[in-house]
Short mmCIF file of C-alpha atoms and ligand atoms in Angstrom, two decimals:
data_model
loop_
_atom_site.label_atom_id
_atom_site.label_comp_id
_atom_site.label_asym_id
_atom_site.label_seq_id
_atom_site.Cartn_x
_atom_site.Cartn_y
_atom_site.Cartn_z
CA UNK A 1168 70.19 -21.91 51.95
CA UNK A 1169 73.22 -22.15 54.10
CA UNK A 1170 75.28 -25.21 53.32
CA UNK A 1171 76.86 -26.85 56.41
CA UNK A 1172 80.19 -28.61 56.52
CA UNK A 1173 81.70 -25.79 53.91
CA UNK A 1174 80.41 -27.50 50.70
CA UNK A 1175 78.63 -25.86 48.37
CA UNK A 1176 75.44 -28.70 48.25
CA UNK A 1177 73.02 -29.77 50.50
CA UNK A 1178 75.45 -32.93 51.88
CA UNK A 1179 73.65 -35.87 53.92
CA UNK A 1180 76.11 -35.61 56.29
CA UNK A 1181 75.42 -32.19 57.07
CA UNK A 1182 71.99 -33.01 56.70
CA UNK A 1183 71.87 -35.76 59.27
CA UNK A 1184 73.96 -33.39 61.64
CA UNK A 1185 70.99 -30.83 61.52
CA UNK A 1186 68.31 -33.39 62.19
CA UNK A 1187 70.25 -35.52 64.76
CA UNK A 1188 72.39 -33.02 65.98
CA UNK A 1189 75.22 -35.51 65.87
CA UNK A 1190 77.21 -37.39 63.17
CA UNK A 1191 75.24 -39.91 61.97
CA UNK A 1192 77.05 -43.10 59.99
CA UNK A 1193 75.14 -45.11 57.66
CA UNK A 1194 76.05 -48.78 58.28
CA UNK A 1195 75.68 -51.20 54.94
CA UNK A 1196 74.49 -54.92 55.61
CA UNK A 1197 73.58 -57.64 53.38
CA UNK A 1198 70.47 -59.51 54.13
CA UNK A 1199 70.74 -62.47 51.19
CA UNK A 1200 68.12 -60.61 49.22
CA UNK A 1201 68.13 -61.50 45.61
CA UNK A 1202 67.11 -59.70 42.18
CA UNK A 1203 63.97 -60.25 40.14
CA UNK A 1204 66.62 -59.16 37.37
CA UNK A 1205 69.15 -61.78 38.43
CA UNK A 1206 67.09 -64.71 39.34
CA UNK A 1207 64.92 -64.46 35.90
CA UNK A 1208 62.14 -63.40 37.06
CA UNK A 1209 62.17 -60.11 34.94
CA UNK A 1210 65.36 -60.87 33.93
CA UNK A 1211 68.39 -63.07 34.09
CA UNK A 1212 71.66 -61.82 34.12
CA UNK A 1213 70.78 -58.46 36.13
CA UNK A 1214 71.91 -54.62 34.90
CA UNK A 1215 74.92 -54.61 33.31
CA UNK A 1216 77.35 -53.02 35.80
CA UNK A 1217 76.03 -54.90 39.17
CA UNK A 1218 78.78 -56.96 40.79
CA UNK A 1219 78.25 -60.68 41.67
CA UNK A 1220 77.53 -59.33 45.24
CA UNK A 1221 74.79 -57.53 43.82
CA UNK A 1222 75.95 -53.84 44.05
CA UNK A 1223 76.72 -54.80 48.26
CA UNK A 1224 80.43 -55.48 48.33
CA UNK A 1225 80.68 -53.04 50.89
CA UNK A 1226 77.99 -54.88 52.92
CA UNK A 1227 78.13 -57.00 55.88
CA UNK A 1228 78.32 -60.61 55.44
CA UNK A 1229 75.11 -61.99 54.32
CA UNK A 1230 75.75 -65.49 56.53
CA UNK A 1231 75.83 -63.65 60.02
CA UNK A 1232 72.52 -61.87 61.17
CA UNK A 1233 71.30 -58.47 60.96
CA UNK A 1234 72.73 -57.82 64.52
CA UNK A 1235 76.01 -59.19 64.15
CA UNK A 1236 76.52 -57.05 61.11
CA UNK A 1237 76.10 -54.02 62.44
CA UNK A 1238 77.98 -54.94 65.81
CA UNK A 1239 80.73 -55.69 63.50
CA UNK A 1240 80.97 -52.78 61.21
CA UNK A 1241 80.11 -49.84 63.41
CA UNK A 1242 82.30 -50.97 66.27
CA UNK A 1243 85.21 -49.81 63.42
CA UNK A 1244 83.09 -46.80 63.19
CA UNK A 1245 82.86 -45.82 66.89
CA UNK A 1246 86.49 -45.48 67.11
CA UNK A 1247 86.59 -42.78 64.49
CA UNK A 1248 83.31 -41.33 65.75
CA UNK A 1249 82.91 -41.75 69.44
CA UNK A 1250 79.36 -39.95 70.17
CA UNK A 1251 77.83 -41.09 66.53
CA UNK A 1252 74.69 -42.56 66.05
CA UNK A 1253 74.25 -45.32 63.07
CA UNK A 1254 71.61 -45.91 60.19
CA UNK A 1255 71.22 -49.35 58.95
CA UNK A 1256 71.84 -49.69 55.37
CA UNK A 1257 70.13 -52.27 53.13
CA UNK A 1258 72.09 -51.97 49.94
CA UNK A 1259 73.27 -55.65 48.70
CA UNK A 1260 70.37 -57.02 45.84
CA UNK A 1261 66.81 -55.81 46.00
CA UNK A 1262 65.72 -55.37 49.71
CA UNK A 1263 61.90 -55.46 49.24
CA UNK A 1264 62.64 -58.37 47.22
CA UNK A 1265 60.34 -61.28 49.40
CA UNK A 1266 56.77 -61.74 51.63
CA UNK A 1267 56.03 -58.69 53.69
CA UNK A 1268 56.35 -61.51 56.93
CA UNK A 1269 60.16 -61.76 55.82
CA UNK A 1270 60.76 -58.11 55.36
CA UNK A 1271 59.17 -57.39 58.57
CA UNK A 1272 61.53 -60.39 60.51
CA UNK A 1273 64.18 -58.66 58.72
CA UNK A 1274 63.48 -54.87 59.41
CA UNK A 1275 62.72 -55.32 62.71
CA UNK A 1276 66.00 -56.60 64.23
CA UNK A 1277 67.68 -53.37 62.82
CA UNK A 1278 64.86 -51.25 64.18
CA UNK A 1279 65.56 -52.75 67.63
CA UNK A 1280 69.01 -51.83 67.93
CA UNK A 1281 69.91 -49.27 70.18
CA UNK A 1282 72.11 -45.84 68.74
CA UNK A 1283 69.78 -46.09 65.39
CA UNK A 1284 68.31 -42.82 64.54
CA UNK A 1285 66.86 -44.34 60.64
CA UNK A 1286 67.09 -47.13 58.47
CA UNK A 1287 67.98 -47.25 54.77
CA UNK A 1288 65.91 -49.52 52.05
CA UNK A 1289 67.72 -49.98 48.71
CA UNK A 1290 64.97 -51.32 46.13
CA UNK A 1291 63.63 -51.41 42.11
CA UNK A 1292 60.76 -49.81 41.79
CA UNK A 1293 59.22 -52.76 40.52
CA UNK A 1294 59.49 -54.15 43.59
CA UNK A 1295 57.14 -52.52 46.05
CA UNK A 1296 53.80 -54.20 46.41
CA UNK A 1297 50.88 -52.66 48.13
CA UNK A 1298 51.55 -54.93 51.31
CA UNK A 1299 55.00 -54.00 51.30
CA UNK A 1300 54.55 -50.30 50.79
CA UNK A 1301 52.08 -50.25 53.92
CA UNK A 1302 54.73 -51.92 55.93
CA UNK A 1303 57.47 -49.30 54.71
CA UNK A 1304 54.83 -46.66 55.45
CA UNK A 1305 54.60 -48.06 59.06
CA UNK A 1306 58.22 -47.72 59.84
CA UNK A 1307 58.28 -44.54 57.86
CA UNK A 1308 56.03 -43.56 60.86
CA UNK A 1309 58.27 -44.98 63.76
CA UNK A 1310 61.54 -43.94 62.29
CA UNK A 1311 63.49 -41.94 59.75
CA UNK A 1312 63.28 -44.06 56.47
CA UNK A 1313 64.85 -43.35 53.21
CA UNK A 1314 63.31 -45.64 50.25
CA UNK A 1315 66.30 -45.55 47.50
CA UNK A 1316 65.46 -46.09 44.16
CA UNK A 1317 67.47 -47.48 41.93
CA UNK A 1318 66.51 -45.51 38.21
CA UNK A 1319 70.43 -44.43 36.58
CA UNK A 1320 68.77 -42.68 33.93
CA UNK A 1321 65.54 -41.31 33.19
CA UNK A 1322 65.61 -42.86 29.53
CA UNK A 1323 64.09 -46.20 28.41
CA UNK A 1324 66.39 -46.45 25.73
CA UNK A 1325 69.43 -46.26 28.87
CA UNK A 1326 67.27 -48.34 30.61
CA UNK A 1327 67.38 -51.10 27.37
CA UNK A 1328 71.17 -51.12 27.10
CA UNK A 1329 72.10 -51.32 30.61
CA UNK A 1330 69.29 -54.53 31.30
CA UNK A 1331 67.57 -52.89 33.71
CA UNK A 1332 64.09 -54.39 33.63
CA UNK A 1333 61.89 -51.82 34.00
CA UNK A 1334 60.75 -48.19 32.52
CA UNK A 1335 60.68 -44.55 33.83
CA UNK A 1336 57.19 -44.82 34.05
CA UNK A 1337 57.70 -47.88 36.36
CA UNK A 1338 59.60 -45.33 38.67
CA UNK A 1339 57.53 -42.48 38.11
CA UNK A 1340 54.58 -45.20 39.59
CA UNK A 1341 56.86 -46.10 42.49
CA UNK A 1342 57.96 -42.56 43.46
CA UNK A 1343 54.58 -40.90 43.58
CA UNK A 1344 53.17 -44.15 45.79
CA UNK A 1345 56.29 -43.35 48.11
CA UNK A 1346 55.29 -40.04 48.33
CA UNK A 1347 52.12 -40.19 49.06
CA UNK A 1348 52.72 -41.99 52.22
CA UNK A 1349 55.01 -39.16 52.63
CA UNK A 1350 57.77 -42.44 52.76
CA UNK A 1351 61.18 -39.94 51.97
CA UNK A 1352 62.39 -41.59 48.46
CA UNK A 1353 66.23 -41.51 47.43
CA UNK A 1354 66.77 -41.37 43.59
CA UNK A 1355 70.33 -43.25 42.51
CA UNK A 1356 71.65 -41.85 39.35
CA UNK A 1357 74.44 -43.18 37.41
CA UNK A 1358 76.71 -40.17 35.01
CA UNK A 1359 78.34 -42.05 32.07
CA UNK A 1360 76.05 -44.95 31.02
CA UNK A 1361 76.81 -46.41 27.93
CA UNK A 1362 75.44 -44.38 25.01
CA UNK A 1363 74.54 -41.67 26.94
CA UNK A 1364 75.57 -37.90 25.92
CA UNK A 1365 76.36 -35.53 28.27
CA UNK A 1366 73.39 -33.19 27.80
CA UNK A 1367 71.14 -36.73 28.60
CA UNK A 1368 72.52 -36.84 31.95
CA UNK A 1369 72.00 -33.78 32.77
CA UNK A 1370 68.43 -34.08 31.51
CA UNK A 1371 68.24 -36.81 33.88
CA UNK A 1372 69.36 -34.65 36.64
CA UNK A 1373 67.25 -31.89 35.76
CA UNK A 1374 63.46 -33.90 35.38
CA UNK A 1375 64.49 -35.84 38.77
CA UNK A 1376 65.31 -32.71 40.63
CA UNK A 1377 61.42 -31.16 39.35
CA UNK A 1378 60.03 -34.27 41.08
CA UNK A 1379 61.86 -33.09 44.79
CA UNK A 1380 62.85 -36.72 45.83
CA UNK A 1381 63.99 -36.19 50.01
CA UNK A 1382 67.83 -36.91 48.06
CA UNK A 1383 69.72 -38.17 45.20
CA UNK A 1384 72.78 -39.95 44.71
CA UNK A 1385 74.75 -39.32 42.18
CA UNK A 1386 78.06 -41.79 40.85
CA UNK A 1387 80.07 -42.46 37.90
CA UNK A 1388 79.87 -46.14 36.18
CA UNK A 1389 81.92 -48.37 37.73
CA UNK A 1390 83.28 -51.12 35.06
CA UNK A 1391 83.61 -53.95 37.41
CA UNK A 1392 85.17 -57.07 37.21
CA UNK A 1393 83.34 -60.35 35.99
CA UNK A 1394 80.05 -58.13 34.55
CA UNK A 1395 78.65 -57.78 31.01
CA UNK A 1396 79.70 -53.85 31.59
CA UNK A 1397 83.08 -55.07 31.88
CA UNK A 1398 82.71 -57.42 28.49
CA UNK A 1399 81.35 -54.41 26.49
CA UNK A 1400 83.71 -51.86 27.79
CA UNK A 1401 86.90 -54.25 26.85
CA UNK A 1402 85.35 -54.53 23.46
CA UNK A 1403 85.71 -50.59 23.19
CA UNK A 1404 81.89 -50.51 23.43
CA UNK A 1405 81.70 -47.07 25.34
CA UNK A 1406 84.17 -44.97 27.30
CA UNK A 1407 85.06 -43.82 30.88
CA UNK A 1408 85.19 -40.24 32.36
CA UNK A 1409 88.73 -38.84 33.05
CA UNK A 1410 88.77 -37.37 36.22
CA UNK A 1411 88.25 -33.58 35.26
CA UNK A 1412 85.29 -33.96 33.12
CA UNK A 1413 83.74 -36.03 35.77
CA UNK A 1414 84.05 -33.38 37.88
CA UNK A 1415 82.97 -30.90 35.55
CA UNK A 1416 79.70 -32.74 34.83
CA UNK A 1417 78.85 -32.77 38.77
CA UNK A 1418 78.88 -29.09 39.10
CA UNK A 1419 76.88 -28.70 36.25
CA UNK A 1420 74.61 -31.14 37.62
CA UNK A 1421 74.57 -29.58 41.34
CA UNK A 1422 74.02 -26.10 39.90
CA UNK A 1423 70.36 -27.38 38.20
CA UNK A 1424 69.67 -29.47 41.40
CA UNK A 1425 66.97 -27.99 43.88
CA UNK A 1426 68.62 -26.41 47.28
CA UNK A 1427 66.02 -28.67 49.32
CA UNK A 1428 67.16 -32.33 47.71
CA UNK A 1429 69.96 -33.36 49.65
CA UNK A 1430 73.22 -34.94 47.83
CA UNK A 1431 73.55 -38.50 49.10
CA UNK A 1432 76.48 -39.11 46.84
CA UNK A 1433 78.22 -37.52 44.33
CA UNK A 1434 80.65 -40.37 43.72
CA UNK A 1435 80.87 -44.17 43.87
CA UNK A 1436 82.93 -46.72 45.56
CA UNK A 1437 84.12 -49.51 43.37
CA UNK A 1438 85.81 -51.68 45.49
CA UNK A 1439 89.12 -52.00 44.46
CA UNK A 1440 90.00 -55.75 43.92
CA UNK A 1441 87.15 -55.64 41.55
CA UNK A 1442 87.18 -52.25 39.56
CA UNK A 1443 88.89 -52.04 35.94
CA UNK A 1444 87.81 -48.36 35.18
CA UNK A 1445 87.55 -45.36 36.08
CA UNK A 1446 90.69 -46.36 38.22
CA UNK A 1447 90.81 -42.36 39.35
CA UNK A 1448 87.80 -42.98 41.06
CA UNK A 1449 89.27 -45.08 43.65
CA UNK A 1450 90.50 -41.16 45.02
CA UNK A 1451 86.97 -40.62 46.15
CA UNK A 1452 88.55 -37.69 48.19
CA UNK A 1453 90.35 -36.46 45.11
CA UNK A 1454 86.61 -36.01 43.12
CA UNK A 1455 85.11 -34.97 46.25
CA UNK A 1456 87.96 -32.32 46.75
CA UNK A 1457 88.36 -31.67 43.16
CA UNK A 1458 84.22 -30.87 43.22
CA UNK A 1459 84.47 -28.18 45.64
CA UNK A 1460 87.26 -26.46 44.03
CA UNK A 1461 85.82 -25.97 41.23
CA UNK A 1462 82.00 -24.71 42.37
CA UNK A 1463 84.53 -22.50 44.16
CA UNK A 1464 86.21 -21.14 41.13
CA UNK A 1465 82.99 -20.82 39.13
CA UNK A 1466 81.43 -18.79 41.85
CA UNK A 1467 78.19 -21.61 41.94
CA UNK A 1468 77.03 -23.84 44.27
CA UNK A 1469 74.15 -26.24 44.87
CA UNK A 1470 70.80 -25.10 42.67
CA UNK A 1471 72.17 -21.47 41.18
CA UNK A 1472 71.09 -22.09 37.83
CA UNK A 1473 67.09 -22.97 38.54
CA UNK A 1474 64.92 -20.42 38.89
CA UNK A 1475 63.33 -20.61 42.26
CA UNK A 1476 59.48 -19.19 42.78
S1 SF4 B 1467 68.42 -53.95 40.36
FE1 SF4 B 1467 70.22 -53.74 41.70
S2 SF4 B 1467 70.61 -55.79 42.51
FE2 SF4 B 1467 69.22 -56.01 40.76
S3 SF4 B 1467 70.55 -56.44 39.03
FE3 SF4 B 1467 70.20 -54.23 39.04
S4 SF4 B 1467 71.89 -53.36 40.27
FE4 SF4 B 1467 71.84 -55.58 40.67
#
């Protein structure tokens, strides 16, 4: 498997350049969705780390419309890439979270714009219906869709402590429905959850890579500002990575990750008004820089350590 853009993993970017033949910029936007974690409908309260802007404060501004979003954030874009074409990003709260007639009023003003090559759909996987799922399956059909799945961990016991509402075998449900509408399905994965050795995560890595999701994404916990994270981290409740051994885990981690998945994300963006720890992680170009060095000086890259038939 040749790698593009020199790294040593299957990148999206490089990913999107093969398929588009062009750089391809994904473009986040908040459509007011809420949580059935947040608004008590499974839970109250939502998972422990999410912000108050619902894990979208890099989003567009939930009070203008789809369209003026995206004007908005990938005119910045086009001045840094000229010839790029854009992917439409719901990240903010659950964004399968309402009637199939909303989602479709919704969808469909992003799948009308013009220089749009995909859309992306962040969801629970509690949270896709059978009416939904044929809609998704419908776009999946006109466009390039990427269903991403918000799991952290594949253990229940994670699952418990961080509030998140529902159970691997909740995702395993959701993933194999995606699937079989051949609907590509993003797995989110979160290194350093409280309680959580370091041999867990990588168990988590390893049983989501045998399942070949299209991607994953992979990030450190962010402890952010005004969540319970934050309460039980200042109460010494768990730790944070230093730098090194975060980057240290993600090698290990890429080396038992299939060739095929493509890497989404290998680190996070806590936005920095509202991050308390890791505060290293605010150099996302320092981890991303500090990754390749060191597949580099082990020799590895991307899968090395699986057995491939
Ligand atoms: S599922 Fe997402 S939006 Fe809902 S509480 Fe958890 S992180 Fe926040």
């Amino acid at each position: 498997m040749m790698y593009l853009n020199n790294k040593r993993y299957n990148t999206f970017d490089g990913y999107l350049k093969s398929r588009f033949g062009c750089k391809v910029a994904k473009i986040p936007l908040n459509a007011g969705f809420s949580c059935p974690n947040r608004d008590g409908t499974k839970g109250y309260g939502g998972c422990i780390y999410c912000s108050p802007m619902a894990s979208g404060d890099f989003a567009g501004d939930k009070n203008k419309s789809i369209r003026e979003q995206f004007d908005e954030i990938s005119s910045a874009m086009r001045k840094k890439w000229h010839d790029a074409k854009f992917m439409p990003y719901f990240q903010a709260g659950t964004n399968t979270y309402a009637p199939v007639s909303r989602l479709r009023e919704i969808y469909e003003q992003a799948l009308e714009i013009e220089d749009i090559v995909g859309i992306s759909i962040a969801t629970r996987p509690d949270c896709i219906p059978d009416d939904v799922l044929r809609y998704l399956a419908e776009i999946s059909g006109r466009t390039f869709l990427t269903v991403e799945l918000g799991l952290q961990s594949i253990f229940d016991s994670t699952g418990k402590t961080i509030n998140r509402g529902t159970d691997f075998s909740d995702f395993l449900k959701c993933f194999y429905r995606l699937k079989e509408h051949d609907i590509p399905v993003c797995v989110h994965l979160i290194n350093g959850l409280p309680g959580e050795s370091r041999e867990m995560m990588l168990e988590s890595v390893r049983r989501i890579s045998e399942l070949m999701p299209h991607s994953i994404k992979l990030h450190m916990l962010h402890v952010l500002k005004d969540t319970k994270c934050a309460e039980m981290y200042e109460k010494g409740e768990f730790s944070v990575f230093e730098k090194d051994q975060y980057i240290s885990l993600v090698c290990d981690e890429l080396e038992i990750i299939h060739p095929d998945i493509v890497i989404q994300r290998i680190t996070g963006d806590g936005s920095r008004e509202n991050l308390i720890a890791p505060l290293w992680s605010i150099k996302k170009f320092d981890v991303l820089n500090g990754v390749d060095r060191e597949l580099l000086r082990r020799g590895s890259y991307q899968g090395c350590k699986l057995t491939l038939s």
